[in-house]
JSON list of C-alpha atoms and ligand atoms in Angstrom, two decimals:
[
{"chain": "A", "resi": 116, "resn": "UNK", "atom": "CA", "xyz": [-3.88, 33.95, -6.39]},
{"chain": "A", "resi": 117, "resn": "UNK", "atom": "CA", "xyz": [-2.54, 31.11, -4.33]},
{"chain": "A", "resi": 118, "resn": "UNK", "atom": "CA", "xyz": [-3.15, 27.84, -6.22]},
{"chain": "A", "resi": 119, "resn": "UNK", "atom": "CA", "xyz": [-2.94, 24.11, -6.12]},
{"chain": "A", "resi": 120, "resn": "UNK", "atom": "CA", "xyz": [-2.48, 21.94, -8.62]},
{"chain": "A", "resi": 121, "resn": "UNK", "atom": "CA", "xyz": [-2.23, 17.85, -8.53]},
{"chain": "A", "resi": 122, "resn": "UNK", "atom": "CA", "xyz": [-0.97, 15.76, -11.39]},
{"chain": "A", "resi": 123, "resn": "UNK", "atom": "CA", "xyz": [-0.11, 12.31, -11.76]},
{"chain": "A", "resi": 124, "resn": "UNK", "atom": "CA", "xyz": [3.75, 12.19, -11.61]},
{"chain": "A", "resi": 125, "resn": "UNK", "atom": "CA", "xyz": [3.55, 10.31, -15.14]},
{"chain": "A", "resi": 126, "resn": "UNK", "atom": "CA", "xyz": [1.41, 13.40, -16.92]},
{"chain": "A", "resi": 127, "resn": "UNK", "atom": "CA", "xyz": [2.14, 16.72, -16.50]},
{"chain": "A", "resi": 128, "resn": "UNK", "atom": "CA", "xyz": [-0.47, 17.69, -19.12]},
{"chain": "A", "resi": 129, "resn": "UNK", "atom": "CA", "xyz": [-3.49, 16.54, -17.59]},
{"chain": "A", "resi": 130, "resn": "UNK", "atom": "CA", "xyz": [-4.36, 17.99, -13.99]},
{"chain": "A", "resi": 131, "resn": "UNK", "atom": "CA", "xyz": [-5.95, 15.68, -11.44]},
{"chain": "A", "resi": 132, "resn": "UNK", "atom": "CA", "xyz": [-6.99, 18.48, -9.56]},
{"chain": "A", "resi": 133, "resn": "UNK", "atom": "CA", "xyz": [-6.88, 22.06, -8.93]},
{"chain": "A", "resi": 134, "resn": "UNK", "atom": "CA", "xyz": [-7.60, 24.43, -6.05]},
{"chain": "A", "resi": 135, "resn": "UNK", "atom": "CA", "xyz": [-7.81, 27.41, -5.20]},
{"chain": "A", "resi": 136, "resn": "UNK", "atom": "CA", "xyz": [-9.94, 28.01, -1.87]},
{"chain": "A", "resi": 137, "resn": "UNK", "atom": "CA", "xyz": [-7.43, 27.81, 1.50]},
{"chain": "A", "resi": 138, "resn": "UNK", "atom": "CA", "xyz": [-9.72, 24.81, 2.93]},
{"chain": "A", "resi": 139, "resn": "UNK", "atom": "CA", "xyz": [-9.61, 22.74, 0.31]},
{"chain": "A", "resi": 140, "resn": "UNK", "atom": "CA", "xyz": [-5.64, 23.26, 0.16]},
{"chain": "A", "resi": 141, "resn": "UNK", "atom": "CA", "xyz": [-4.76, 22.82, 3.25]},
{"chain": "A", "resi": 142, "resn": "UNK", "atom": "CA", "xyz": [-6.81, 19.69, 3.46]},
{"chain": "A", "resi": 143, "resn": "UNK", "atom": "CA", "xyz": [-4.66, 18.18, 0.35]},
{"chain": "A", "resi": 144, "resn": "UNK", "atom": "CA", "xyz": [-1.60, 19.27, 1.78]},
{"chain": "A", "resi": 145, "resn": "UNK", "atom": "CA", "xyz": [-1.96, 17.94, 5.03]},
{"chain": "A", "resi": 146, "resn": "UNK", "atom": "CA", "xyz": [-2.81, 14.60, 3.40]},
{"chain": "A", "resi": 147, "resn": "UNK", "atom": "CA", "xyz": [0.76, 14.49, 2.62]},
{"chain": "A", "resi": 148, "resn": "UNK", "atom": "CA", "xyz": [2.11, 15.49, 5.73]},
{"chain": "A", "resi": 149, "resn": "UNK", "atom": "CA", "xyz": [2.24, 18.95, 4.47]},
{"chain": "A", "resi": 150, "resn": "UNK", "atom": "CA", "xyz": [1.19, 22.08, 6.69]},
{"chain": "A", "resi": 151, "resn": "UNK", "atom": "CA", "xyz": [-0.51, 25.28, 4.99]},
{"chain": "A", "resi": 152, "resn": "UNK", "atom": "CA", "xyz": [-1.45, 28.22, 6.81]},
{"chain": "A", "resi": 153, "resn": "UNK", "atom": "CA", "xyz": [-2.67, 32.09, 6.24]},
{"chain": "A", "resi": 154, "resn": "UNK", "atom": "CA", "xyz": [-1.16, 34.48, 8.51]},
{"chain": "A", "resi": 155, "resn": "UNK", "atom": "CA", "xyz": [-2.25, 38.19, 8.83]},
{"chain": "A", "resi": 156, "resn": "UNK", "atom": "CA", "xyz": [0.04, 40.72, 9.68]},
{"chain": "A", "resi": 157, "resn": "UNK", "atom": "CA", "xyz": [-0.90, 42.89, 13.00]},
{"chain": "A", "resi": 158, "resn": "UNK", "atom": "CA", "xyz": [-0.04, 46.01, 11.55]},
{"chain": "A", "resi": 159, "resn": "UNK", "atom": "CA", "xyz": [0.37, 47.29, 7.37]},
{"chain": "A", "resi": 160, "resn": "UNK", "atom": "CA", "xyz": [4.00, 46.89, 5.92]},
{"chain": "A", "resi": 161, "resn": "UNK", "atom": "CA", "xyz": [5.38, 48.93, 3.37]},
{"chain": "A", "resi": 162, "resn": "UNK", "atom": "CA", "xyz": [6.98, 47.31, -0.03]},
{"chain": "A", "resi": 163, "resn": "UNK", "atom": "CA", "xyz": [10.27, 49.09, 1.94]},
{"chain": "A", "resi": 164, "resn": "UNK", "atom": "CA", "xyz": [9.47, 47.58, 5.49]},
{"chain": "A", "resi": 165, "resn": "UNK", "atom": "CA", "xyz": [12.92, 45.95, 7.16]},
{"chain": "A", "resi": 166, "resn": "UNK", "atom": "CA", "xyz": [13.57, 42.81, 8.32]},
{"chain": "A", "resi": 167, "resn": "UNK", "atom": "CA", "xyz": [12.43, 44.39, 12.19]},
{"chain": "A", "resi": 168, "resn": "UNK", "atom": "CA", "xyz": [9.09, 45.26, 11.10]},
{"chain": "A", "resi": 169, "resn": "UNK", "atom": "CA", "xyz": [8.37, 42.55, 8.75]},
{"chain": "A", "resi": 170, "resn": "UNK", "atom": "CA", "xyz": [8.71, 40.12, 11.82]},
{"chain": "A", "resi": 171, "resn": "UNK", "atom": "CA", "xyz": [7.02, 42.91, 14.04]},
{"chain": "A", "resi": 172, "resn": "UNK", "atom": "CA", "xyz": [4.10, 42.58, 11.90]},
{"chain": "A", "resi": 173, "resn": "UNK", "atom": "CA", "xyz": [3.92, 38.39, 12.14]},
{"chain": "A", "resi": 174, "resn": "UNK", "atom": "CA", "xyz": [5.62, 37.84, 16.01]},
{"chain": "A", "resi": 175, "resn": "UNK", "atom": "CA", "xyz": [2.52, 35.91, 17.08]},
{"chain": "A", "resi": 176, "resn": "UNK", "atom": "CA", "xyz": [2.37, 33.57, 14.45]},
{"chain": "A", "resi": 177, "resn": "UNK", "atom": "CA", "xyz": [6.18, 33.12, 13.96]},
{"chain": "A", "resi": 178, "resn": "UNK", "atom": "CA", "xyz": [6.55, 32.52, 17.55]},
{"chain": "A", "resi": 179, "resn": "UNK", "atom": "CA", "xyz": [3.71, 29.89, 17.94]},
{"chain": "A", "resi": 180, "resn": "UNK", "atom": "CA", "xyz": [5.41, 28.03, 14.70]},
{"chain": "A", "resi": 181, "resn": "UNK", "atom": "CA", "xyz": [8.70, 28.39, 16.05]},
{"chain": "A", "resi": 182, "resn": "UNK", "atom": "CA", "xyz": [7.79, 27.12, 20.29]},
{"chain": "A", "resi": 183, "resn": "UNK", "atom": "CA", "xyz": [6.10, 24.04, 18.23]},
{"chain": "A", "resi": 184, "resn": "UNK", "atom": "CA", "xyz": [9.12, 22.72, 15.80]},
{"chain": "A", "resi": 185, "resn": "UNK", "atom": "CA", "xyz": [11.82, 24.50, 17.71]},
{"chain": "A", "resi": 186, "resn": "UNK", "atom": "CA", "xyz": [13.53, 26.54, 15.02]},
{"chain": "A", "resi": 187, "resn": "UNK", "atom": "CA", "xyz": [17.01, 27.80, 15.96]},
{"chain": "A", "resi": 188, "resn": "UNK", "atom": "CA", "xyz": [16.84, 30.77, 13.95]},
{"chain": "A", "resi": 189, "resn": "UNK", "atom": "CA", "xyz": [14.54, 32.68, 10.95]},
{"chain": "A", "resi": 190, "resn": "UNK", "atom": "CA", "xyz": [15.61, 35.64, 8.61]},
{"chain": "A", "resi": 191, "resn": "UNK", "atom": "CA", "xyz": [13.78, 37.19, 5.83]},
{"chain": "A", "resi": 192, "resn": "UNK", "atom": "CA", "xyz": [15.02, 36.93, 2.53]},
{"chain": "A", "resi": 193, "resn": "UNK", "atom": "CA", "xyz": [14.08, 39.00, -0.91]},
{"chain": "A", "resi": 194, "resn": "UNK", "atom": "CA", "xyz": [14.58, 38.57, -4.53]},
{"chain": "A", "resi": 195, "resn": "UNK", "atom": "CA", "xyz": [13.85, 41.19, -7.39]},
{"chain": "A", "resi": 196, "resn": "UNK", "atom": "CA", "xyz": [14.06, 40.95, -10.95]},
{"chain": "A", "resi": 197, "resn": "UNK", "atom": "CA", "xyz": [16.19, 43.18, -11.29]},
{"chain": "A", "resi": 198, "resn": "UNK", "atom": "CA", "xyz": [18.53, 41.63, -8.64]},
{"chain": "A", "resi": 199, "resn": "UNK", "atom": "CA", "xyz": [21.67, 40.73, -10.72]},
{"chain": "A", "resi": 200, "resn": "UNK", "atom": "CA", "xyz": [21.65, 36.96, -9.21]},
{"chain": "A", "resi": 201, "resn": "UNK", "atom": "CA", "xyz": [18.02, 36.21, -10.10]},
{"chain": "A", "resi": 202, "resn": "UNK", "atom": "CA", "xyz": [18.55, 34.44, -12.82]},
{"chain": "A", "resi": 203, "resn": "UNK", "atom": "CA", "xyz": [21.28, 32.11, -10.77]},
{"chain": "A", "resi": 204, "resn": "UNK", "atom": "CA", "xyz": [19.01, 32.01, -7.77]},
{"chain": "A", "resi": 205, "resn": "UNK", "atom": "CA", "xyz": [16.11, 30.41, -10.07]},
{"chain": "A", "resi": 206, "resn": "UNK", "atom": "CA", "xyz": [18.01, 27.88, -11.11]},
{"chain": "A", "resi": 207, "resn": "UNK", "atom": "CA", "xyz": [19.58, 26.83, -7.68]},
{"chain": "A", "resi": 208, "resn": "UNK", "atom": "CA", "xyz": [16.74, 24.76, -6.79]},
{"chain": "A", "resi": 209, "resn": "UNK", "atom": "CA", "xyz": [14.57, 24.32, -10.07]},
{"chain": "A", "resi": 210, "resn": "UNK", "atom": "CA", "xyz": [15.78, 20.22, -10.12]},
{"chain": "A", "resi": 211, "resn": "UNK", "atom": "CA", "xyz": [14.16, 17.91, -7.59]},
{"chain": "A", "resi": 212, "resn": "UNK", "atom": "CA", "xyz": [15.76, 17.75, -4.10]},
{"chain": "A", "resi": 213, "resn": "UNK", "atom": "CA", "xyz": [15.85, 17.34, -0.67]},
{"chain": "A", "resi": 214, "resn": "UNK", "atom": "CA", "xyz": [17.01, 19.04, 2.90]},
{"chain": "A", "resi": 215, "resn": "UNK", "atom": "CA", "xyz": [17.54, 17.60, 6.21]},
{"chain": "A", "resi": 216, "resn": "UNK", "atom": "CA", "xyz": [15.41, 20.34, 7.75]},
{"chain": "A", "resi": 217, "resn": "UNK", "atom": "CA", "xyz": [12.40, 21.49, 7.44]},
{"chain": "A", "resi": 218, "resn": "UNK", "atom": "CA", "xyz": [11.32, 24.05, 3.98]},
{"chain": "A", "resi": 219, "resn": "UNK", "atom": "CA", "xyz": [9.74, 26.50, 6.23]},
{"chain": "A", "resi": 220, "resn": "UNK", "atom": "CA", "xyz": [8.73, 29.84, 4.14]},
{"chain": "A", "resi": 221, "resn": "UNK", "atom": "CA", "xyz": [6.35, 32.18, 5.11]},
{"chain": "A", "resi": 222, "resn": "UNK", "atom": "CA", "xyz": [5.22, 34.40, 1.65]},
{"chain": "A", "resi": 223, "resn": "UNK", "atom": "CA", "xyz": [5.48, 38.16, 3.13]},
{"chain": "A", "resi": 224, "resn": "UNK", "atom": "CA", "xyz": [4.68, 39.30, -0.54]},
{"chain": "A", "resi": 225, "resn": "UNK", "atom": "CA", "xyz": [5.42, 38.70, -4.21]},
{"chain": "A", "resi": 226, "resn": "UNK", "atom": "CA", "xyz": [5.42, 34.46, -5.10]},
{"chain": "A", "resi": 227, "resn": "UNK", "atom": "CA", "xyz": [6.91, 31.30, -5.69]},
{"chain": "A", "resi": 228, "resn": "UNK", "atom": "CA", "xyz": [5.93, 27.90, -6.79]},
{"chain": "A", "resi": 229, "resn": "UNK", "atom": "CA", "xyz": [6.86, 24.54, -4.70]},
{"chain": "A", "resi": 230, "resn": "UNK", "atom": "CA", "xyz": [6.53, 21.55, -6.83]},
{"chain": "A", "resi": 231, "resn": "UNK", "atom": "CA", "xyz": [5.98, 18.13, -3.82]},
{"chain": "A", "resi": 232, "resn": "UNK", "atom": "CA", "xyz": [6.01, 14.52, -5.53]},
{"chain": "A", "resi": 233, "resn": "UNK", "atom": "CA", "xyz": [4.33, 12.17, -2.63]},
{"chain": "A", "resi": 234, "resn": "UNK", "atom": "CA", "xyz": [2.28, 8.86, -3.57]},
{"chain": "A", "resi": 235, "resn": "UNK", "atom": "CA", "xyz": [2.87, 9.28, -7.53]},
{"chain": "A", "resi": 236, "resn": "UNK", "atom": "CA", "xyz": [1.67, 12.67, -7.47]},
{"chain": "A", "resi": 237, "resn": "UNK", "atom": "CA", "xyz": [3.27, 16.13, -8.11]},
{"chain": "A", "resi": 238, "resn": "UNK", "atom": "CA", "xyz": [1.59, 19.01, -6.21]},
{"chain": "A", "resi": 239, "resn": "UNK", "atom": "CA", "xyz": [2.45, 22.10, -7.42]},
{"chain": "A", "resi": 240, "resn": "UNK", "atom": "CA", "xyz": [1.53, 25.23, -5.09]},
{"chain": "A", "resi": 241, "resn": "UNK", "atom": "CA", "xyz": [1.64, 28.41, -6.25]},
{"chain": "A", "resi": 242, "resn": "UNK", "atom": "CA", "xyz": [2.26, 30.40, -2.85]},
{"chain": "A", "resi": 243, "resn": "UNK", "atom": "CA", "xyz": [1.25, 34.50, -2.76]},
{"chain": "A", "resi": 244, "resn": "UNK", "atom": "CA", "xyz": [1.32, 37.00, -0.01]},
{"chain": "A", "resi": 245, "resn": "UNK", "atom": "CA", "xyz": [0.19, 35.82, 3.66]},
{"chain": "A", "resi": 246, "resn": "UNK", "atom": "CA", "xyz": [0.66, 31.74, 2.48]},
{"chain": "A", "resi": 247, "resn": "UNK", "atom": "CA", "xyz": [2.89, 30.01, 4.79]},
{"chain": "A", "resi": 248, "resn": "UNK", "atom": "CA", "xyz": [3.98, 26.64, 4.04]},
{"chain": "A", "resi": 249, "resn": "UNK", "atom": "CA", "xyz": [5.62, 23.83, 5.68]},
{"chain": "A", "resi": 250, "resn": "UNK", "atom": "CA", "xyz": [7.77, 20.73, 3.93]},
{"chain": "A", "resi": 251, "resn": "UNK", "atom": "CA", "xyz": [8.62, 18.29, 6.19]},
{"chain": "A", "resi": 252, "resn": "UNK", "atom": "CA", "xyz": [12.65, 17.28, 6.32]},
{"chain": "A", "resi": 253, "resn": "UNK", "atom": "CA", "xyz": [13.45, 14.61, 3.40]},
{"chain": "A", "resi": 254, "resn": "UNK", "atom": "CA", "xyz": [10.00, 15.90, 1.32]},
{"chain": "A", "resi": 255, "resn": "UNK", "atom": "CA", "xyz": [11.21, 15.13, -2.22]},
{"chain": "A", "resi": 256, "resn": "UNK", "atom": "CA", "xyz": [10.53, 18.96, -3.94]},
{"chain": "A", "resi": 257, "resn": "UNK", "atom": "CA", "xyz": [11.42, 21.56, -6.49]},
{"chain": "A", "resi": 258, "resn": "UNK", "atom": "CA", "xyz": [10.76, 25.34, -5.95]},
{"chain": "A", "resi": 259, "resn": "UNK", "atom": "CA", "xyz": [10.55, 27.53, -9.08]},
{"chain": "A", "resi": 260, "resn": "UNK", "atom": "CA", "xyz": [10.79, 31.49, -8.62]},
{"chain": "A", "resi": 261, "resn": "UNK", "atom": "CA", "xyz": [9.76, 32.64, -12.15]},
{"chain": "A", "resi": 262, "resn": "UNK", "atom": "CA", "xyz": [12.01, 34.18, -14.72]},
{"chain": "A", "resi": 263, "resn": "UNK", "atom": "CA", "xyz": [11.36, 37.32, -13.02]},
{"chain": "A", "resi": 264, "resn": "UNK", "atom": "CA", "xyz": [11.36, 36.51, -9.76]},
{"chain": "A", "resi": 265, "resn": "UNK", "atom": "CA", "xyz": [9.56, 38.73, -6.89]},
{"chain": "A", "resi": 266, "resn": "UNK", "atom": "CA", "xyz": [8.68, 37.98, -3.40]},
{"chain": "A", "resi": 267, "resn": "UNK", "atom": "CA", "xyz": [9.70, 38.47, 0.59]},
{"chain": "A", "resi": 268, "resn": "UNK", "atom": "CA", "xyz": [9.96, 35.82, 2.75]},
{"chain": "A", "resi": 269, "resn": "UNK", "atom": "CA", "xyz": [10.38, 34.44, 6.09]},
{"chain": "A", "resi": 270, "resn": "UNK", "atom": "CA", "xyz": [12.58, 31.52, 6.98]},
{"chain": "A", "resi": 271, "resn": "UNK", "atom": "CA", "xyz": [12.86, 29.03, 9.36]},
{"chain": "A", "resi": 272, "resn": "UNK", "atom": "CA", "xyz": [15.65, 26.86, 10.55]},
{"chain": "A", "resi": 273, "resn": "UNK", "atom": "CA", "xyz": [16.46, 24.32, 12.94]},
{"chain": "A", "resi": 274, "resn": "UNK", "atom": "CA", "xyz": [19.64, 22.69, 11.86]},
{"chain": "A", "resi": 275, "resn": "UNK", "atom": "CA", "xyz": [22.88, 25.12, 10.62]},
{"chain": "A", "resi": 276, "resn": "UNK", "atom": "CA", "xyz": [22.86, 23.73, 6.90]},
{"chain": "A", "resi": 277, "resn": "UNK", "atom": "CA", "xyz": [19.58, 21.74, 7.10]},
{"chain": "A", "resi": 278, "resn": "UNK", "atom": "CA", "xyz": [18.58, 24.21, 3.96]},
{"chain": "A", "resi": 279, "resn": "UNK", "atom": "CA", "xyz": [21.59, 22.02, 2.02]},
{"chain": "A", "resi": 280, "resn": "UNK", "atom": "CA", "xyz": [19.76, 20.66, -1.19]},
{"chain": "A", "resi": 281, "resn": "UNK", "atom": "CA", "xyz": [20.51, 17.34, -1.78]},
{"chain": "A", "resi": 282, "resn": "UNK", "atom": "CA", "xyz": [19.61, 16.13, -5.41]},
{"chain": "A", "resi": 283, "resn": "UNK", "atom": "CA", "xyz": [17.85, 13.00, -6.63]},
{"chain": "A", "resi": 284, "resn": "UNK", "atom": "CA", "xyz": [19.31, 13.73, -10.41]},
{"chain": "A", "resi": 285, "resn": "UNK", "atom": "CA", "xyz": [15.91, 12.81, -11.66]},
{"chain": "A", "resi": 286, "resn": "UNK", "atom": "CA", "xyz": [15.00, 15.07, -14.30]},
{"chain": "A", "resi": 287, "resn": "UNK", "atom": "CA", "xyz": [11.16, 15.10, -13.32]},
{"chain": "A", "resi": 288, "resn": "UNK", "atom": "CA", "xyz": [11.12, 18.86, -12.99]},
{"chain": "A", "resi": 289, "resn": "UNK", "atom": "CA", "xyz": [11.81, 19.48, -16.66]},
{"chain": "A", "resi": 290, "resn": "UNK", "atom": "CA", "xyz": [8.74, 17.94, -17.50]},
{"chain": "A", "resi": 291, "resn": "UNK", "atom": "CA", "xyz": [6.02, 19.91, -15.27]},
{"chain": "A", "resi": 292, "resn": "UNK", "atom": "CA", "xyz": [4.67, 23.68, -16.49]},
{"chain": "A", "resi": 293, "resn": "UNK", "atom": "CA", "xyz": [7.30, 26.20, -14.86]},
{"chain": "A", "resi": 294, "resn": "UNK", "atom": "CA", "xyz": [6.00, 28.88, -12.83]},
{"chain": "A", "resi": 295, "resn": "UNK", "atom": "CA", "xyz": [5.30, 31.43, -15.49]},
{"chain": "A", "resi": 296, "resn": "UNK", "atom": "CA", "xyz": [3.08, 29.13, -17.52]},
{"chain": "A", "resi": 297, "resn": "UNK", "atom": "CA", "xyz": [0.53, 29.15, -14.30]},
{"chain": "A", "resi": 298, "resn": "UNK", "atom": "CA", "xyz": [1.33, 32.50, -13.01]},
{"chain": "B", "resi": 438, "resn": "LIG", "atom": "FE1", "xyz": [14.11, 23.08, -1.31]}
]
């Protein structure tokens, strides 16, 4: 279930907020300049489907993202548990950062939780299958795949190395719940 929950940057223990119905996310994202959409794929994909028929199954909606930020180019990545870099890839960008592009990730299945601090406040958003999301560049984030991480996803780029994370060294992340204490 795709969730959102808002804490004071100070207290990770004590939620100011959580939600769980699209409307009510969206609305909270987009108060901090962050997009949130659902996207429904035309046709059923397999667990196997390829790259081809993953973006077969989302053209309309990847195309009417990508003619209104002009992305250069999008790809769809996985990660399994049992891939033998999972562990690595968790911990890549587990510590607060930025990019000079856009996050753009579209959630084709499995999860992944973004962690935004805007305003004082961390947002953490637990993303599922058909979730697309949209970080502004320069959105001071974390992302945390699980310790047995599992999704698909779509990505979107404008700038070759925009997805370069640039840390702030602030240890803020080791503070919040990780993914599998809300998962
Ligand atoms: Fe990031």
């Amino acid at each position: 279930m795709t969730t959102l929950t808002i804490y004071a940057e100070h207290d990770a223990k004590t939620p100011l907020a959580r939600h769980t119905e699209f409307a009510a996310i969206r609305d909270a994202l987009a108060q901090i300049g962050v997009e949130f959409e659902r996207w429904e794929a035309s046709q059923p994909l397999s667990p196997t489907a390829s790259q081809e028929e993953v973006m077969a199954a989302y053209r309309t909606s990847i195309d009417t993202l990508v003619r209104k930020y002009g992305f250069q180019s999008v790809d769809v990545v996985s990660m399994h548990p049992d891939h033998p870099q999972a562990e690595a890839a968790r911990g890549k960008f587990l510590s607060e950062h930025t990019h000079t592009d856009f996050e753009t990730r579209f959630f084709v299945d499995g999860s992944g939780a973004f962690y935004i601090r805007k305003n004082g406040k961390v947002y953490m958003l637990v993303c599922t299958r058909g979730d697309l999301v949209n970080l502004p560049a320069n959105t001071t984030h974390w992302f945390d795949m699980g310790p047995r991480p599992n999704f698909k996803a779509i990505r979107f780029f404008r700038i070759p190395d925009g997805w370069v994370g640039h840390f702030t060294g602030d240890p803020i992340a080791d503070r919040f719940p990780k993914y599998e204490a809300m998962v």
